[in-house]
CSV table of C-alpha atoms and ligand atoms in Angstrom, one decimal:
chain,number,residue,atom,x,y,z
A,1,MET,CA,23.1,30.6,-1.0
A,2,LYS,CA,21.0,28.7,1.4
A,3,PRO,CA,20.8,24.9,1.0
A,4,ILE,CA,17.0,25.2,0.1
A,5,ASP,CA,18.0,27.3,-2.9
A,6,LEU,CA,20.4,24.6,-3.9
A,7,ALA,CA,17.8,21.7,-3.8
A,8,LEU,CA,16.2,20.5,-6.8
A,9,PRO,CA,12.8,22.2,-7.6
A,10,GLY,CA,10.8,19.0,-7.1
A,11,VAL,CA,12.5,18.4,-3.8
A,12,LYS,CA,12.0,22.0,-2.7
A,13,ALA,CA,8.2,21.7,-2.8
A,14,LEU,CA,8.1,18.2,-1.3
A,15,THR,CA,6.1,17.4,1.9
A,16,PRO,CA,7.5,14.3,3.4
A,17,TYR,CA,5.4,11.2,3.8
A,18,GLN,CA,3.4,11.2,7.1
A,19,PRO,CA,3.5,7.9,8.7
A,20,GLY,CA,1.2,6.7,11.5
A,21,LYS,CA,2.1,7.7,15.0
A,22,PRO,CA,4.4,5.2,16.6
A,23,ILE,CA,3.3,3.7,19.9
A,24,SER,CA,6.6,4.7,21.6
A,25,GLU,CA,5.9,8.3,20.6
A,26,LEU,CA,2.5,8.3,22.1
A,27,GLU,CA,3.8,6.7,25.3
A,28,ARG,CA,6.4,9.5,25.6
A,29,GLU,CA,4.0,12.3,24.9
A,30,LEU,CA,1.1,11.2,27.2
A,31,GLY,CA,2.8,8.8,29.6
A,32,ILE,CA,0.3,6.1,29.0
A,33,THR,CA,0.5,2.5,28.3
A,34,ASN,CA,-1.6,-0.4,26.7
A,35,ILE,CA,-1.9,1.6,23.5
A,36,VAL,CA,-3.7,0.1,20.6
A,37,LYS,CA,-2.3,1.3,17.2
A,38,LEU,CA,-4.6,0.8,14.2
A,39,ALA,CA,-2.9,3.5,12.0
A,40,SER,CA,-0.5,1.8,9.6
A,41,ASN,CA,-2.3,-1.3,8.3
A,42,GLU,CA,0.0,-3.5,10.2
A,43,ASN,CA,-0.9,-7.2,10.8
A,44,PRO,CA,-2.6,-7.8,14.2
A,45,LEU,CA,-1.5,-11.3,14.1
A,46,GLY,CA,2.2,-10.5,14.6
A,47,PRO,CA,4.9,-12.1,12.5
A,48,SER,CA,4.7,-15.7,11.2
A,49,PRO,CA,6.5,-18.1,13.5
A,50,LYS,CA,8.3,-19.5,10.5
A,51,ALA,CA,9.7,-16.0,9.7
A,52,LEU,CA,10.9,-15.7,13.3
A,53,GLU,CA,12.7,-19.0,13.0
A,54,ALA,CA,14.3,-18.0,9.8
A,55,ILE,CA,15.5,-14.7,11.4
A,56,VAL,CA,17.1,-16.5,14.4
A,57,ALA,CA,18.9,-18.9,12.0
A,58,GLY,CA,20.2,-16.0,10.0
A,59,LEU,CA,21.6,-14.1,12.9
A,60,LYS,CA,25.0,-15.8,12.8
A,61,ASP,CA,25.6,-14.4,9.4
A,62,LEU,CA,25.1,-10.7,10.1
A,63,HIS,CA,28.7,-9.8,9.3
A,64,LEU,CA,28.2,-10.9,5.7
A,65,TYR,CA,26.5,-8.8,2.9
A,66,PRO,CA,23.2,-10.2,1.8
A,67,ASP,CA,22.8,-11.8,-1.6
A,68,GLY,CA,22.2,-8.7,-3.5
A,69,SER,CA,20.4,-10.6,-6.2
A,70,ALA,CA,18.2,-12.4,-3.5
A,71,PHE,CA,18.4,-15.6,-5.6
A,72,ALA,CA,16.5,-17.7,-3.3
A,73,LEU,CA,13.6,-15.3,-2.5
A,74,ARG,CA,13.2,-14.4,-6.3
A,75,GLN,CA,13.1,-18.1,-7.1
A,76,ALA,CA,10.5,-18.7,-4.4
A,77,LEU,CA,8.3,-15.7,-5.6
A,78,ALA,CA,8.7,-16.9,-9.3
A,79,ASN,CA,7.3,-20.3,-8.3
A,80,HIS,CA,4.6,-18.8,-6.2
A,81,LEU,CA,3.5,-16.3,-9.1
A,82,ASN,CA,4.2,-18.7,-11.9
A,83,VAL,CA,6.7,-16.2,-13.5
A,84,SER,CA,10.3,-16.2,-14.3
A,85,PRO,CA,12.8,-15.1,-11.5
A,86,ASN,CA,14.1,-12.5,-14.1
A,87,GLN,CA,10.7,-10.8,-13.9
A,88,ILE,CA,11.0,-10.0,-10.2
A,89,THR,CA,12.6,-6.8,-8.7
A,90,LEU,CA,12.9,-6.8,-4.9
A,91,GLY,CA,12.6,-3.5,-2.9
A,92,ASN,CA,13.2,-2.2,0.6
A,93,GLY,CA,9.4,-2.3,0.9
A,94,SER,CA,7.4,-1.7,-2.3
A,95,ASN,CA,7.9,2.0,-1.6
A,96,ASP,CA,11.4,1.4,-2.7
A,97,VAL,CA,10.1,-0.3,-5.9
A,98,LEU,CA,7.8,2.6,-6.7
A,99,GLU,CA,10.8,5.0,-6.3
A,100,MET,CA,12.9,2.9,-8.5
A,101,VAL,CA,10.2,3.1,-11.2
A,102,ALA,CA,10.0,6.9,-10.9
A,103,ARG,CA,13.8,7.2,-11.1
A,104,THR,CA,14.0,4.9,-14.1
A,105,PHE,CA,11.2,6.5,-16.1
A,106,LEU,CA,10.4,10.0,-15.0
A,107,SER,CA,12.2,13.3,-15.8
A,108,ASP,CA,11.2,17.0,-15.7
A,109,SER,CA,9.6,16.6,-19.0
A,110,SER,CA,7.3,13.8,-18.2
A,111,GLU,CA,4.0,13.4,-16.3
A,112,ALA,CA,2.8,10.7,-14.0
A,113,LEU,CA,-1.0,10.2,-13.5
A,114,PHE,CA,-2.7,9.0,-10.3
A,115,SER,CA,-6.1,9.3,-8.8
A,116,GLU,CA,-7.5,11.8,-6.3
A,117,HIS,CA,-7.2,10.3,-2.8
A,118,ALA,CA,-4.6,7.7,-4.0
A,119,PHE,CA,-1.7,6.4,-2.0
A,120,ALA,CA,0.6,9.3,-1.0
A,121,VAL,CA,3.8,7.7,-2.3
A,122,TYR,CA,2.9,8.3,-6.0
A,123,PRO,CA,2.9,12.1,-5.8
A,124,ILE,CA,6.1,12.0,-3.7
A,125,VAL,CA,8.1,9.9,-6.1
A,126,THR,CA,6.9,11.7,-9.0
A,127,GLN,CA,7.7,15.2,-7.6
A,128,ALA,CA,11.1,14.1,-6.4
A,129,SER,CA,12.0,13.1,-10.0
A,130,GLY,CA,11.0,16.3,-11.2
A,131,ALA,CA,8.1,15.1,-13.2
A,132,LYS,CA,4.5,16.6,-13.1
A,133,GLY,CA,1.9,14.8,-11.1
A,134,VAL,CA,-1.5,14.8,-12.8
A,135,VAL,CA,-4.5,14.0,-10.6
A,136,ALA,CA,-7.6,12.2,-12.0
A,137,PRO,CA,-10.7,12.9,-10.0
A,138,CYS,CA,-12.2,10.0,-8.4
A,139,HIS,CA,-15.7,8.7,-8.9
A,140,ASP,CA,-18.5,10.8,-7.4
A,141,GLY,CA,-20.7,7.7,-6.8
A,142,SER,CA,-22.8,8.1,-10.0
A,143,GLN,CA,-20.9,6.0,-12.4
A,144,GLY,CA,-18.8,3.8,-10.0
A,145,PRO,CA,-18.0,3.4,-6.4
A,146,LYS,CA,-17.8,6.7,-4.6
A,147,TYR,CA,-14.2,7.7,-3.9
A,148,GLY,CA,-13.0,4.8,-6.2
A,149,HIS,CA,-10.6,5.3,-9.2
A,150,ASN,CA,-12.2,6.8,-12.3
A,151,LEU,CA,-10.6,5.2,-15.4
A,152,ASP,CA,-12.4,7.5,-17.7
A,153,ALA,CA,-11.0,10.5,-15.9
A,154,PHE,CA,-7.6,8.8,-16.2
A,155,GLN,CA,-8.0,8.3,-19.9
A,156,GLN,CA,-8.9,11.9,-20.5
A,157,ARG,CA,-5.7,13.1,-18.9
A,158,ILE,CA,-3.2,11.0,-20.7
A,159,THR,CA,-1.0,13.2,-22.8
A,160,PRO,CA,2.1,12.5,-25.1
A,161,ASN,CA,4.2,13.2,-21.9
A,162,THR,CA,2.4,10.7,-19.7
A,163,LYS,CA,5.0,8.1,-18.8
A,164,ILE,CA,3.5,6.3,-15.8
A,165,VAL,CA,0.0,5.6,-14.6
A,166,PHE,CA,-0.2,4.6,-11.0
A,167,ILE,CA,-3.2,2.5,-10.0
A,168,ALA,CA,-3.7,1.4,-6.4
A,169,ASN,CA,-5.9,-1.8,-6.6
A,170,PRO,CA,-7.2,-1.8,-4.0
A,171,ASN,CA,-6.5,1.8,-3.1
A,172,ASN,CA,-5.2,3.0,0.3
A,173,PRO,CA,-6.8,5.0,2.1
A,174,THR,CA,-10.3,4.4,0.3
A,175,GLY,CA,-10.3,0.6,0.2
A,176,THR,CA,-12.0,0.7,-3.2
A,177,PHE,CA,-11.0,-1.5,-6.1
A,178,LEU,CA,-11.5,-1.7,-9.8
A,179,GLY,CA,-13.4,-4.4,-11.6
A,180,ARG,CA,-11.5,-6.8,-13.8
A,181,GLU,CA,-13.1,-6.0,-17.2
A,182,SER,CA,-12.8,-2.3,-16.9
A,183,LEU,CA,-9.2,-2.4,-15.7
A,184,TYR,CA,-8.2,-4.9,-18.4
A,185,ARG,CA,-9.7,-2.7,-21.1
A,186,PHE,CA,-8.1,0.4,-19.8
A,187,LEU,CA,-4.6,-1.2,-19.8
A,188,LEU,CA,-5.1,-2.6,-23.3
A,189,ASN,CA,-5.9,0.8,-24.6
A,190,LEU,CA,-2.9,2.5,-22.9
A,191,PRO,CA,-0.6,4.1,-25.4
A,192,ASP,CA,2.8,2.5,-25.7
A,193,HIS,CA,4.7,5.5,-24.3
A,194,CYS,CA,3.0,4.9,-21.0
A,195,LEU,CA,3.7,2.3,-18.3
A,196,ALA,CA,1.1,1.2,-16.0
A,197,VAL,CA,2.0,0.4,-12.3
A,198,ILE,CA,-0.7,-1.6,-10.6
A,199,ASP,CA,0.0,-1.5,-6.8
A,200,GLU,CA,-1.5,-4.6,-5.3
A,201,ALA,CA,-0.2,-4.2,-1.7
A,202,TYR,CA,-3.5,-5.6,-0.3
A,203,PHE,CA,-3.9,-8.4,-2.9
A,204,GLU,CA,-4.1,-11.3,-0.5
A,205,TYR,CA,-6.9,-9.8,1.4
A,206,VAL,CA,-9.3,-9.2,-1.4
A,207,ASP,CA,-12.2,-11.6,-1.7
A,208,ASN,CA,-14.2,-10.6,-4.5
A,209,ASP,CA,-15.1,-12.3,-7.8
A,210,ASP,CA,-14.6,-9.1,-9.8
A,211,TYR,CA,-11.1,-8.5,-8.5
A,212,SER,CA,-8.1,-9.2,-10.9
A,213,ASN,CA,-4.7,-10.6,-10.5
A,214,ALA,CA,-2.6,-8.3,-12.8
A,215,VAL,CA,0.3,-10.6,-12.8
A,216,GLU,CA,-1.7,-12.8,-15.2
A,217,TRP,CA,-1.7,-10.0,-17.7
A,218,LEU,CA,2.0,-9.6,-18.0
A,219,ASN,CA,2.5,-11.7,-21.1
A,220,GLU,CA,0.0,-9.7,-23.0
A,221,LEU,CA,0.8,-6.2,-21.6
A,222,PRO,CA,4.6,-5.5,-21.9
A,223,ASN,CA,4.1,-2.1,-20.3
A,224,LEU,CA,2.8,-3.4,-17.0
A,225,ILE,CA,4.4,-3.4,-13.6
A,226,VAL,CA,2.7,-5.1,-10.6
A,227,THR,CA,3.9,-4.3,-7.2
A,228,ARG,CA,3.2,-6.3,-4.0
A,229,THR,CA,4.5,-6.4,-0.4
A,230,PHE,CA,5.3,-8.5,2.5
A,231,SER,CA,4.3,-5.6,4.9
A,232,LYS,CA,0.5,-6.3,5.1
A,233,ALA,CA,-0.9,-9.8,4.8
A,234,TYR,CA,2.5,-11.5,5.4
A,235,GLY,CA,3.0,-9.3,8.5
A,236,LEU,CA,6.7,-8.3,8.0
A,237,ALA,CA,6.3,-4.4,7.8
A,238,ALA,CA,9.4,-3.8,9.9
A,239,LEU,CA,11.6,-5.8,7.7
A,240,ARG,CA,10.9,-3.8,4.5
A,241,VAL,CA,10.4,-6.3,1.7
A,242,GLY,CA,8.3,-5.6,-1.4
A,243,TYR,CA,8.6,-6.5,-5.1
A,244,ALA,CA,7.7,-5.6,-8.6
A,245,VAL,CA,6.6,-8.2,-11.3
A,246,SER,CA,7.1,-7.1,-14.8
A,247,SER,CA,8.6,-8.1,-18.1
A,248,PRO,CA,12.3,-9.1,-17.9
A,249,GLU,CA,13.2,-5.9,-19.8
A,250,ILE,CA,11.6,-3.7,-17.3
A,251,ALA,CA,13.1,-5.6,-14.5
A,252,ASP,CA,16.6,-5.3,-16.0
A,253,LEU,CA,16.0,-1.4,-16.3
A,254,LEU,CA,14.8,-1.2,-12.6
A,255,ASN,CA,17.8,-3.4,-11.5
A,256,ARG,CA,20.2,-0.6,-13.0
A,257,VAL,CA,19.0,1.9,-10.4
A,258,ARG,CA,18.4,-0.6,-7.5
A,259,GLN,CA,20.8,-0.2,-4.6
A,260,PRO,CA,22.9,-3.3,-4.7
A,261,PHE,CA,22.0,-4.5,-1.2
A,262,ASN,CA,18.5,-3.0,-0.9
A,263,THR,CA,16.9,-6.0,1.1
A,264,SER,CA,18.8,-7.4,4.0
A,265,SER,CA,19.5,-11.1,4.4
A,266,LEU,CA,17.2,-11.5,7.4
A,267,ALA,CA,14.4,-9.8,5.4
A,268,GLN,CA,15.0,-12.1,2.5
A,269,ASP,CA,15.0,-15.2,4.6
A,270,ALA,CA,12.0,-14.2,6.7
A,271,ALA,CA,10.0,-13.3,3.6
A,272,ARG,CA,10.8,-16.7,2.0
A,273,ALA,CA,9.6,-18.4,5.2
A,274,ALA,CA,6.4,-16.2,5.4
A,275,LEU,CA,5.7,-17.0,1.8
A,276,SER,CA,5.7,-20.8,2.7
A,277,ASP,CA,3.6,-20.4,5.7
A,278,ARG,CA,0.1,-21.1,4.3
A,279,ASN,CA,-1.5,-21.4,7.7
A,280,TYR,CA,-0.4,-17.9,8.8
A,281,LEU,CA,-1.7,-16.3,5.6
A,282,GLU,CA,-5.0,-18.0,5.9
A,283,LEU,CA,-5.3,-17.0,9.5
A,284,SER,CA,-4.4,-13.4,8.6
A,285,ILE,CA,-7.1,-13.3,6.0
A,286,ALA,CA,-9.7,-14.9,8.4
A,287,ILE,CA,-9.0,-12.4,11.2
A,288,ASN,CA,-9.3,-9.6,8.6
A,289,ASN,CA,-12.6,-10.7,7.4
A,290,GLN,CA,-14.0,-11.0,10.9
A,291,GLY,CA,-12.6,-7.6,11.8
A,292,LEU,CA,-14.0,-6.0,8.7
A,293,LYS,CA,-17.5,-7.2,9.6
A,294,GLN,CA,-17.1,-6.2,13.3
A,295,LEU,CA,-16.1,-2.6,12.3
A,296,GLU,CA,-18.7,-2.2,9.5
A,297,GLN,CA,-21.4,-3.4,11.9
A,298,ALA,CA,-20.2,-0.9,14.5
A,299,PHE,CA,-20.2,1.9,12.0
A,300,ARG,CA,-23.7,1.1,10.8
A,301,GLN,CA,-25.1,0.8,14.3
A,302,ARG,CA,-23.8,4.3,15.0
A,303,GLY,CA,-25.0,5.8,11.8
A,304,LEU,CA,-21.3,6.6,10.8
A,305,GLU,CA,-20.7,6.5,7.0
A,306,TYR,CA,-17.8,4.5,5.9
A,307,ILE,CA,-16.3,3.6,2.5
A,308,PRO,CA,-16.8,-0.1,1.9
A,309,SER,CA,-13.3,-1.6,1.9
A,310,VAL,CA,-11.7,-4.8,0.6
A,311,GLY,CA,-8.3,-4.2,2.4
A,312,ASN,CA,-7.2,-4.3,6.0
A,313,PHE,CA,-8.5,-0.9,6.9
A,314,ILE,CA,-11.7,1.1,6.7
A,315,THR,CA,-12.1,4.9,6.2
A,316,PHE,CA,-15.0,6.4,8.0
A,317,ASP,CA,-16.7,9.9,8.0
A,318,VAL,CA,-16.9,11.7,11.3
A,319,GLY,CA,-19.2,14.2,9.9
A,320,ARG,CA,-16.9,17.2,10.8
A,321,LEU,CA,-13.2,18.0,10.7
A,322,ALA,CA,-11.6,14.8,12.1
A,323,THR,CA,-8.6,16.3,13.8
A,324,SER,CA,-10.3,16.7,17.1
A,325,VAL,CA,-11.6,13.2,17.1
A,326,TYR,CA,-8.2,11.8,16.2
A,327,GLU,CA,-6.6,13.8,19.0
A,328,ALA,CA,-9.2,12.6,21.5
A,329,LEU,CA,-8.7,8.9,20.5
A,330,LEU,CA,-5.1,9.4,21.1
A,331,HIS,CA,-5.8,10.4,24.8
A,332,GLU,CA,-7.9,7.2,25.0
A,333,GLY,CA,-4.8,5.3,23.9
A,334,VAL,CA,-6.0,4.5,20.4
A,335,ILE,CA,-4.0,5.6,17.3
A,336,VAL,CA,-5.8,5.8,14.0
A,337,ARG,CA,-4.8,7.7,10.8
A,338,PRO,CA,-5.9,11.3,10.0
A,339,ILE,CA,-6.2,11.6,6.2
A,340,ALA,CA,-6.7,15.3,5.5
A,341,ASN,CA,-3.4,15.1,3.5
A,342,TYR,CA,-5.3,12.7,1.2
A,343,GLY,CA,-8.0,15.3,0.6
A,344,LEU,CA,-10.4,13.6,3.2
A,345,PRO,CA,-10.3,16.1,6.2
A,346,ASN,CA,-13.7,14.7,7.7
A,347,HIS,CA,-12.5,11.0,7.5
A,348,LEU,CA,-10.4,8.8,9.6
A,349,ARG,CA,-8.7,5.5,8.5
A,350,VAL,CA,-8.7,2.7,11.0
A,351,THR,CA,-6.7,-0.6,10.4
A,352,VAL,CA,-8.6,-3.8,11.0
A,353,GLY,CA,-7.1,-5.2,14.2
A,354,ASN,CA,-8.0,-8.3,16.1
A,355,GLN,CA,-11.3,-8.6,17.8
A,356,ASP,CA,-10.1,-7.1,21.1
A,357,GLN,CA,-8.3,-4.1,19.4
A,358,ASN,CA,-11.4,-3.4,17.3
A,359,ARG,CA,-13.5,-3.5,20.5
A,360,VAL,CA,-11.1,-1.0,22.3
A,361,PHE,CA,-11.3,1.3,19.3
A,362,ILE,CA,-15.1,1.1,19.1
A,363,GLN,CA,-15.5,1.8,22.8
A,364,ALA,CA,-13.1,4.7,22.6
A,365,LEU,CA,-14.9,6.1,19.7
A,366,ASP,CA,-18.2,6.0,21.5
A,367,ARG,CA,-16.6,8.0,24.5
A,368,VAL,CA,-15.1,10.5,22.1
A,369,LEU,CA,-18.2,11.1,20.0
A,370,GLY,CA,-20.4,10.9,23.0
A,371,LEU,CA,-22.5,8.1,21.7
B,401,LIG,C1,1.3,-0.1,2.6
B,401,LIG,C2,1.2,0.2,1.1
B,401,LIG,C3,2.3,-0.2,0.3
B,401,LIG,C4,3.4,-1.1,0.9
B,401,LIG,O1,4.5,-0.4,1.4
B,401,LIG,P1,5.8,-1.1,1.8
B,401,LIG,O2,6.8,-0.2,1.5
B,401,LIG,O3,5.8,-2.4,1.0
B,401,LIG,O4,5.7,-1.4,3.3
B,401,LIG,C5,2.3,0.0,-1.0
B,401,LIG,N1,1.2,0.5,-1.6
B,401,LIG,C6,0.1,0.8,-0.8
B,401,LIG,C7,-1.1,1.3,-1.5
B,401,LIG,C8,0.1,0.6,0.5
B,401,LIG,O5,-1.0,1.0,1.2
């Protein structure tokens, strides 16, 4: 027997997650420098100086295992979120937390539900656990924001086997979000054999009165799991720290499958420092708001349709298959993200960079599109 025949059925059919192209890879391939990468929703500000200080201070202890329970970071997060430390589960990125949720609750007799064009990790962790992924079509623009999650379509697809509903709020790669009232009502009506994961990876960036903070609903909704990350607004993508906030009961279950040392000591210390750095977070958000305006204006001026975004990225329509535009941008030294694997073959997703990076991207796009 070949190894592929020995693999679990869910694993056999898996396609690995496709990350944004690393700068070093493009340098190797094309022999160019001064590359602008706007492909992975990374923070253009660089890391918080406080996080860097914490890392330097922690280097002398590299021979020691980290605190597997991450006492100090969980305490800091608990204070920050006004919950108890036993409601927090840390992950090696929130990806790790999503996988823990799938491993804890899904089997080959269960279903997980997520939206069309939703974050790619939901189908991957679902399929790897042997469960069936069910896709709810997104809004077509008549009842809610085009490409946004359609909660009526979710509702209609809940069966007695549905164990998890994954909701990205806001969603990547569409940048759409759900209004507070409709999301709350949907969660309230969820049957009790069903858990809801609200993925708030871009929470800190969202500036809209109709946006919710799902952590506030945890006392009322025992089946709720909220995930967040230090990879985006807190600028620590390389260190891999994310977390779930849930009931203590769910946290206890997730902790049973969690690898004992899944976050490193440097990551824990840096995350705690970044959490305390209010100036850094405010500057991140301000740069993002400016950049969103800059990019939206550029798309409008050029007659390029884009999906209005509340995150740190924008997805825009190039009006034809986007692969050649993506490739041509690479030759201009600009890396964006093709999203055909999200069912959006004519769109590209660009991360909001700083003003200079955005300008380089816009100028490269003009050359590539002949504008
Ligand atoms: C970036 C992102 C994450 C976070 O990933 P990490 O593993 O924490 O780096 C989670 N969910 C969505 C929707 C994202 O876009």
